[in-house]
Tab-separated table of N, CA and C in Angstrom:
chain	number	residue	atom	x	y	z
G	214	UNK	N	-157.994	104.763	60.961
G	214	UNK	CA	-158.317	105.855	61.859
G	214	UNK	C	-159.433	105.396	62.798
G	215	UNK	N	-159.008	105.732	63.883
G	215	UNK	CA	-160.451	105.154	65.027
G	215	UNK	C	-161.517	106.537	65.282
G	216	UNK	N	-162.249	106.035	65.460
G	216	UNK	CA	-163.239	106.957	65.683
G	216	UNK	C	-164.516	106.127	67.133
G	217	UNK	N	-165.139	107.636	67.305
G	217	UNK	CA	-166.075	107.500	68.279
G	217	UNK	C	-167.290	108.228	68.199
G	218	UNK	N	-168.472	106.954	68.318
G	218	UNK	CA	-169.680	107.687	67.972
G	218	UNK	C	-170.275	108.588	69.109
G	219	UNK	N	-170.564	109.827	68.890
G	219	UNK	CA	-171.140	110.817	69.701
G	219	UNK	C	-172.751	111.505	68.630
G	220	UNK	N	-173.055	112.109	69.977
G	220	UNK	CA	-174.530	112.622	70.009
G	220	UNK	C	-173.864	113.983	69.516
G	221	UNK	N	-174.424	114.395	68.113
G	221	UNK	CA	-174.405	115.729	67.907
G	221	UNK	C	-174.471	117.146	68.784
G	222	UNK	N	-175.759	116.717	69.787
G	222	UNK	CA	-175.621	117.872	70.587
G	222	UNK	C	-174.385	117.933	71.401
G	223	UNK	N	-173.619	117.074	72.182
G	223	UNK	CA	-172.471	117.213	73.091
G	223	UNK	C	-171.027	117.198	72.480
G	224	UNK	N	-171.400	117.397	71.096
G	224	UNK	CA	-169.745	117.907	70.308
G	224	UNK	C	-169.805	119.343	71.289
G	225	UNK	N	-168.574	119.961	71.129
G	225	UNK	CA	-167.680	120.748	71.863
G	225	UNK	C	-166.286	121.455	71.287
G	226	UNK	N	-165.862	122.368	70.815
G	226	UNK	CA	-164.583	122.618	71.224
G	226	UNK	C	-164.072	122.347	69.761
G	227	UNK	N	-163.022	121.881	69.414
G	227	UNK	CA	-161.908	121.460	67.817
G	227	UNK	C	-163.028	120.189	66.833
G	228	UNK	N	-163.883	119.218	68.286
G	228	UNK	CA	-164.613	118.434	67.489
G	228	UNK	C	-165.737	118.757	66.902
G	229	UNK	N	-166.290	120.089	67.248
G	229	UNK	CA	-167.241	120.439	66.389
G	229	UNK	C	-167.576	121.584	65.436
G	230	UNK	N	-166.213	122.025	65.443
G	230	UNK	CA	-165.701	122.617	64.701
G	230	UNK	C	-164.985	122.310	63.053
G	231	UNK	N	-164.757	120.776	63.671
G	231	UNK	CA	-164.428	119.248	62.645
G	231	UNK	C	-165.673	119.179	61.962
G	232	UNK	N	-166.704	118.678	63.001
G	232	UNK	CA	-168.117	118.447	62.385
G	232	UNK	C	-168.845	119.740	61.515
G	233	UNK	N	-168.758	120.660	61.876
G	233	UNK	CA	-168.995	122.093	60.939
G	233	UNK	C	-168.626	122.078	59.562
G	234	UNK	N	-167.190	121.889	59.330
G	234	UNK	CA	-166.582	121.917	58.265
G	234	UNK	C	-166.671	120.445	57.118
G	235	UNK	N	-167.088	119.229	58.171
G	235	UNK	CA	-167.549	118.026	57.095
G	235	UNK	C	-168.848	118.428	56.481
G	236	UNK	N	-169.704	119.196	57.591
G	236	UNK	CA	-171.371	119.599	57.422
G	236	UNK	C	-171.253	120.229	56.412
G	237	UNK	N	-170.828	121.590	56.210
G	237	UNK	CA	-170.724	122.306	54.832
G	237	UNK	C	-170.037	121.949	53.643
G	238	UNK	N	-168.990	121.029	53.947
G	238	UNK	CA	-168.178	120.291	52.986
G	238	UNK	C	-167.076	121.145	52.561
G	239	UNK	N	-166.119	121.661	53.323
G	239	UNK	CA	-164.951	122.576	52.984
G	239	UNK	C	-164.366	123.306	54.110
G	240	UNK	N	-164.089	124.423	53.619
G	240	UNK	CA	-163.476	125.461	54.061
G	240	UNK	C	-164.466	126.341	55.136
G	241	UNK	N	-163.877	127.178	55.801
G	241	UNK	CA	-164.536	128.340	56.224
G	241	UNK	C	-164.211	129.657	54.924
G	242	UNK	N	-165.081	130.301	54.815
G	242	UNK	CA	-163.960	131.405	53.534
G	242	UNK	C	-163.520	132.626	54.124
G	243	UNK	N	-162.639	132.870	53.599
G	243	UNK	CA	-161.602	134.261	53.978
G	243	UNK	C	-162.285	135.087	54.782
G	244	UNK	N	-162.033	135.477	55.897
G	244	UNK	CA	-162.184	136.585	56.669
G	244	UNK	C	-162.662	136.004	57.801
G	245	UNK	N	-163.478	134.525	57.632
G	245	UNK	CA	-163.908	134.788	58.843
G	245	UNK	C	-163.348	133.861	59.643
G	246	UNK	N	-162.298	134.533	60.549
G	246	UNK	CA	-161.558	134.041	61.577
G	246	UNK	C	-161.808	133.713	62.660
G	247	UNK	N	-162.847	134.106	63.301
G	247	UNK	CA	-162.942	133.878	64.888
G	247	UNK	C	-164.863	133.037	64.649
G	248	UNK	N	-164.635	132.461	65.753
G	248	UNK	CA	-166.064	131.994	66.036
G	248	UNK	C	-167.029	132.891	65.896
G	249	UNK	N	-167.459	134.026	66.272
G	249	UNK	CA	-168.414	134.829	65.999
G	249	UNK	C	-168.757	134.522	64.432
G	250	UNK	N	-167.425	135.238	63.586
G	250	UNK	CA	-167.130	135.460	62.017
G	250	UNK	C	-168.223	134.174	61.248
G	251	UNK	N	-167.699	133.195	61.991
G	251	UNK	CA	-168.168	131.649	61.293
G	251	UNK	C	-169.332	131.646	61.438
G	252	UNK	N	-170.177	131.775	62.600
G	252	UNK	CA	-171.403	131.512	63.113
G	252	UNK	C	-172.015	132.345	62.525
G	253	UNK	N	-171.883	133.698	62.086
G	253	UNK	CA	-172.010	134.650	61.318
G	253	UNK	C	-172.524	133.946	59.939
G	254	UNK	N	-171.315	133.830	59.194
G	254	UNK	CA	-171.410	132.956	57.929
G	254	UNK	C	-172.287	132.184	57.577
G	255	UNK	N	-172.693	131.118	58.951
G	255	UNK	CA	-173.758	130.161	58.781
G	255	UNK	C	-174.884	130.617	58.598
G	256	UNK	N	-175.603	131.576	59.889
G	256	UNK	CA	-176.320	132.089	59.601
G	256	UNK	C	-176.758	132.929	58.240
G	257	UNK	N	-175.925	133.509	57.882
G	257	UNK	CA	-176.455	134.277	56.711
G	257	UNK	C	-176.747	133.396	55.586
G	258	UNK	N	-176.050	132.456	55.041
G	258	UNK	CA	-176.169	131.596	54.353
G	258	UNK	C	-177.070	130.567	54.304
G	259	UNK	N	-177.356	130.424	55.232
G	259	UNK	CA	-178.551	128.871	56.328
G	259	UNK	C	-179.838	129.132	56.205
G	260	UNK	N	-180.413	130.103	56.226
G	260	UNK	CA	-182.034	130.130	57.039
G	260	UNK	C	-181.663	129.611	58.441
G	261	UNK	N	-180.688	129.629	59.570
G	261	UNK	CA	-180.985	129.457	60.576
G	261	UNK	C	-181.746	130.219	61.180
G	262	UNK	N	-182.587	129.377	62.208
G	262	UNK	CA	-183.656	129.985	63.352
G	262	UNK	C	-183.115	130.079	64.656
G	263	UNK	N	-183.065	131.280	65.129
G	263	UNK	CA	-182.237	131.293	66.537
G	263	UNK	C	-183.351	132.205	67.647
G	264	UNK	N	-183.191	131.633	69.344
G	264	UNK	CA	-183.330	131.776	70.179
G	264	UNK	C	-182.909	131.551	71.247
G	265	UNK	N	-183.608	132.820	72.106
G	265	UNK	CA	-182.427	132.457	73.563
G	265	UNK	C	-182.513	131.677	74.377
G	266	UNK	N	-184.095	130.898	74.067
G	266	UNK	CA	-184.339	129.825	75.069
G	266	UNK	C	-184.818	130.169	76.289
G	267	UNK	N	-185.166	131.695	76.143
G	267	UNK	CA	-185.473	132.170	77.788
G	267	UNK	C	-185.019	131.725	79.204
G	268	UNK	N	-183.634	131.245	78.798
G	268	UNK	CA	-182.284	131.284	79.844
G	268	UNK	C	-180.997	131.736	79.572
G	269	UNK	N	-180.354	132.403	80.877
G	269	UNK	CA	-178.991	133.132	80.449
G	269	UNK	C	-178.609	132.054	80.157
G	270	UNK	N	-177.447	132.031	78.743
G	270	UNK	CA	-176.082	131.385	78.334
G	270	UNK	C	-176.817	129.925	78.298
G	271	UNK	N	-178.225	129.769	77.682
G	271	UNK	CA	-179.304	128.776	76.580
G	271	UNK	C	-179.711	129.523	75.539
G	272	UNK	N	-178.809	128.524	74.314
G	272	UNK	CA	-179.631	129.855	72.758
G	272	UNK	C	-179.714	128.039	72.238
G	273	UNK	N	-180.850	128.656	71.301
G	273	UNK	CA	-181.392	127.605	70.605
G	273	UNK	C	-181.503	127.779	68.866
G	274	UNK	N	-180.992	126.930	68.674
G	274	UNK	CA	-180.961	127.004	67.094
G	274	UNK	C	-181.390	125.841	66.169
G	275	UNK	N	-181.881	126.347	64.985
G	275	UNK	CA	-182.196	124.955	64.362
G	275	UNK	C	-182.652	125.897	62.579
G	276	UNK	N	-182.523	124.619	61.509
G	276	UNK	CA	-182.823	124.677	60.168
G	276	UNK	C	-184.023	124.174	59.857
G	277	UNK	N	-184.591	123.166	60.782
G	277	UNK	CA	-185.440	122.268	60.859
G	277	UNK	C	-185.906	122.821	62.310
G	278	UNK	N	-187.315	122.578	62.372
G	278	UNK	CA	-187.711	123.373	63.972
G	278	UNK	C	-188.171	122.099	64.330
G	279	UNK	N	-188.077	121.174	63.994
G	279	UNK	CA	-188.396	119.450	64.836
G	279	UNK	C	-186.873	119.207	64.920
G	280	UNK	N	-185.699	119.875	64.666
G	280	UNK	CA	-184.454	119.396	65.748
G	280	UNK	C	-183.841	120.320	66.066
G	281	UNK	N	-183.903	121.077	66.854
G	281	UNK	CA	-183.626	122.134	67.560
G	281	UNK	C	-182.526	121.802	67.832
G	282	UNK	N	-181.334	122.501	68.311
G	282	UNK	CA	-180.341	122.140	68.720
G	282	UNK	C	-179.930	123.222	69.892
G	283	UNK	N	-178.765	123.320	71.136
G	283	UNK	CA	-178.858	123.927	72.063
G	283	UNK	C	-177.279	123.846	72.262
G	284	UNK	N	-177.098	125.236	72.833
G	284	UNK	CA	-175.465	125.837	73.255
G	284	UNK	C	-175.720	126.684	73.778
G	285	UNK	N	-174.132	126.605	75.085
G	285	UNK	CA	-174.053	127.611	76.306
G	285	UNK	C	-174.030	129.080	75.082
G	286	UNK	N	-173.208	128.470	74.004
G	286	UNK	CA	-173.422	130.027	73.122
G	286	UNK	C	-174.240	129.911	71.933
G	287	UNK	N	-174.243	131.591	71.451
G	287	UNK	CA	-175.252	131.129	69.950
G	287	UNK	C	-174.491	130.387	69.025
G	288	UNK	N	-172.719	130.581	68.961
G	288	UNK	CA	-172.264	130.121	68.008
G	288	UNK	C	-172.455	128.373	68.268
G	289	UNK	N	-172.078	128.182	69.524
G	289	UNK	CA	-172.166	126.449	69.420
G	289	UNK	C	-173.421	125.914	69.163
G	290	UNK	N	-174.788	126.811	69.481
G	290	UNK	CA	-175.886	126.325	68.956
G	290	UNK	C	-175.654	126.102	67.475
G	291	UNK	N	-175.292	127.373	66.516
G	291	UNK	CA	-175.768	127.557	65.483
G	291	UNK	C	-174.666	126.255	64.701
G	292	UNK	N	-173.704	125.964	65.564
G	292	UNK	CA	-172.730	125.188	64.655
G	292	UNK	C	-173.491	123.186	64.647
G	293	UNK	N	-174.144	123.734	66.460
G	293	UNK	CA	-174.339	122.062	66.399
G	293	UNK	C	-175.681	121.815	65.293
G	294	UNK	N	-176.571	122.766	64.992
G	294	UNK	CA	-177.404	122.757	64.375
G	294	UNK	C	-177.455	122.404	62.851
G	295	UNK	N	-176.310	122.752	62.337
G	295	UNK	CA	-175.812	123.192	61.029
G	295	UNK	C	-175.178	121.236	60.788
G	296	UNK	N	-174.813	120.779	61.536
G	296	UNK	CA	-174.284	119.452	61.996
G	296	UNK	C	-175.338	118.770	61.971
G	297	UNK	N	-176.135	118.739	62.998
G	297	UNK	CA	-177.339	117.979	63.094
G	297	UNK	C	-178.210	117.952	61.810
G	298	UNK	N	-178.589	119.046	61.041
G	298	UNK	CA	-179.232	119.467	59.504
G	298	UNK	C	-178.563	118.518	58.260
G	299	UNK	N	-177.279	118.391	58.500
G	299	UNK	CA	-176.417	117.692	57.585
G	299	UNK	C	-176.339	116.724	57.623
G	300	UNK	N	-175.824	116.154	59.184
G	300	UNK	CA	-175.057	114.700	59.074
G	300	UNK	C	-176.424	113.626	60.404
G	301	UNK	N	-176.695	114.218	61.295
G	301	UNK	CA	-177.656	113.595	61.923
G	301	UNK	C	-177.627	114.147	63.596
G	302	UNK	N	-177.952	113.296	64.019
G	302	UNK	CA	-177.863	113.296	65.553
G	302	UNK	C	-176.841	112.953	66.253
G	303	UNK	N	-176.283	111.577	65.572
G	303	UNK	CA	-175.007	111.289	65.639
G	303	UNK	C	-174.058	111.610	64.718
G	304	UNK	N	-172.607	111.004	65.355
G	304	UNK	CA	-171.736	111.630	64.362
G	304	UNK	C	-170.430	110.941	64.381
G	305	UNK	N	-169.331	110.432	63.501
G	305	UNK	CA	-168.009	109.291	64.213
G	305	UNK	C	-167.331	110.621	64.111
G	306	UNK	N	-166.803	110.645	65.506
G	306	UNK	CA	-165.505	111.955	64.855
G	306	UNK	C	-164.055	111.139	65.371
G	307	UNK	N	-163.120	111.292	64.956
G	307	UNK	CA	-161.804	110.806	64.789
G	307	UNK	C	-161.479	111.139	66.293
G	308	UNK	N	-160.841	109.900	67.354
G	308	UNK	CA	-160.538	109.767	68.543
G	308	UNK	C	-159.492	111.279	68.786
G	309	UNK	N	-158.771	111.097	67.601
G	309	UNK	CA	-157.842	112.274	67.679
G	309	UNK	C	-158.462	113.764	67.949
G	310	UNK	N	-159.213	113.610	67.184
G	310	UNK	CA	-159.466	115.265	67.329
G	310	UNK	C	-160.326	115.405	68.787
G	311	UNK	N	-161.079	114.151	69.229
G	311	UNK	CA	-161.866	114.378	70.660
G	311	UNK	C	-160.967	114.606	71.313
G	312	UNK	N	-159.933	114.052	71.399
G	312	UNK	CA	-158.777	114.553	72.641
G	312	UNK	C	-158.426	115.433	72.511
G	313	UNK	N	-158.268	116.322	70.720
G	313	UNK	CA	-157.476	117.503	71.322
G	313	UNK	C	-158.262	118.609	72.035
């Protein structure tokens, strides 16, 4: 399987959604279907720290407040954060899933 190393913060989209689910090590659990649901989940479970960054559509999130992490939304903050807490800054994600 090929893979490509990326910067935690600029996952995006199916690939960091990949990276979410290696971060926690599983599943999402029942019910929660939509991005909100998930980001939801994390939070409650996490101690995540969230802010808006005092810019529209900048929220800032982090487990650790020396790596903050940043998304146009709260959920992609809270997901890249949850990523970054786990696995690092970087990350190999499978060529496949960057394309899709």
């Amino acid at each position: 399987m090929q893979t490509e190393t990326i910067q935690t913060d600029e996952l995006e989209g199916k690939a960091l959604e990949w990276a979410v689910l290696k971060a926690i090590g599983g599943a999402w659990p029942k019910g929660a279907a939509t991005t909100w649901d998930k980001a939801g989940y994390l939070i409650s479970n996490l101690n995540i720290f969230l802010s808006s960054g005092g810019h529209k559509q900048m929220f800032i999130a982090y487990l650790d407040e020396r790596a903050p992490s940043v998304g146009k939304t709260l959920p992609e903050a809270v997901y890249r954060a949850v990523v970054h807490a786990s696995i690092g800054s970087w990350i190999s994600v499978p060529v496949s899933i960057l394309k899709a």
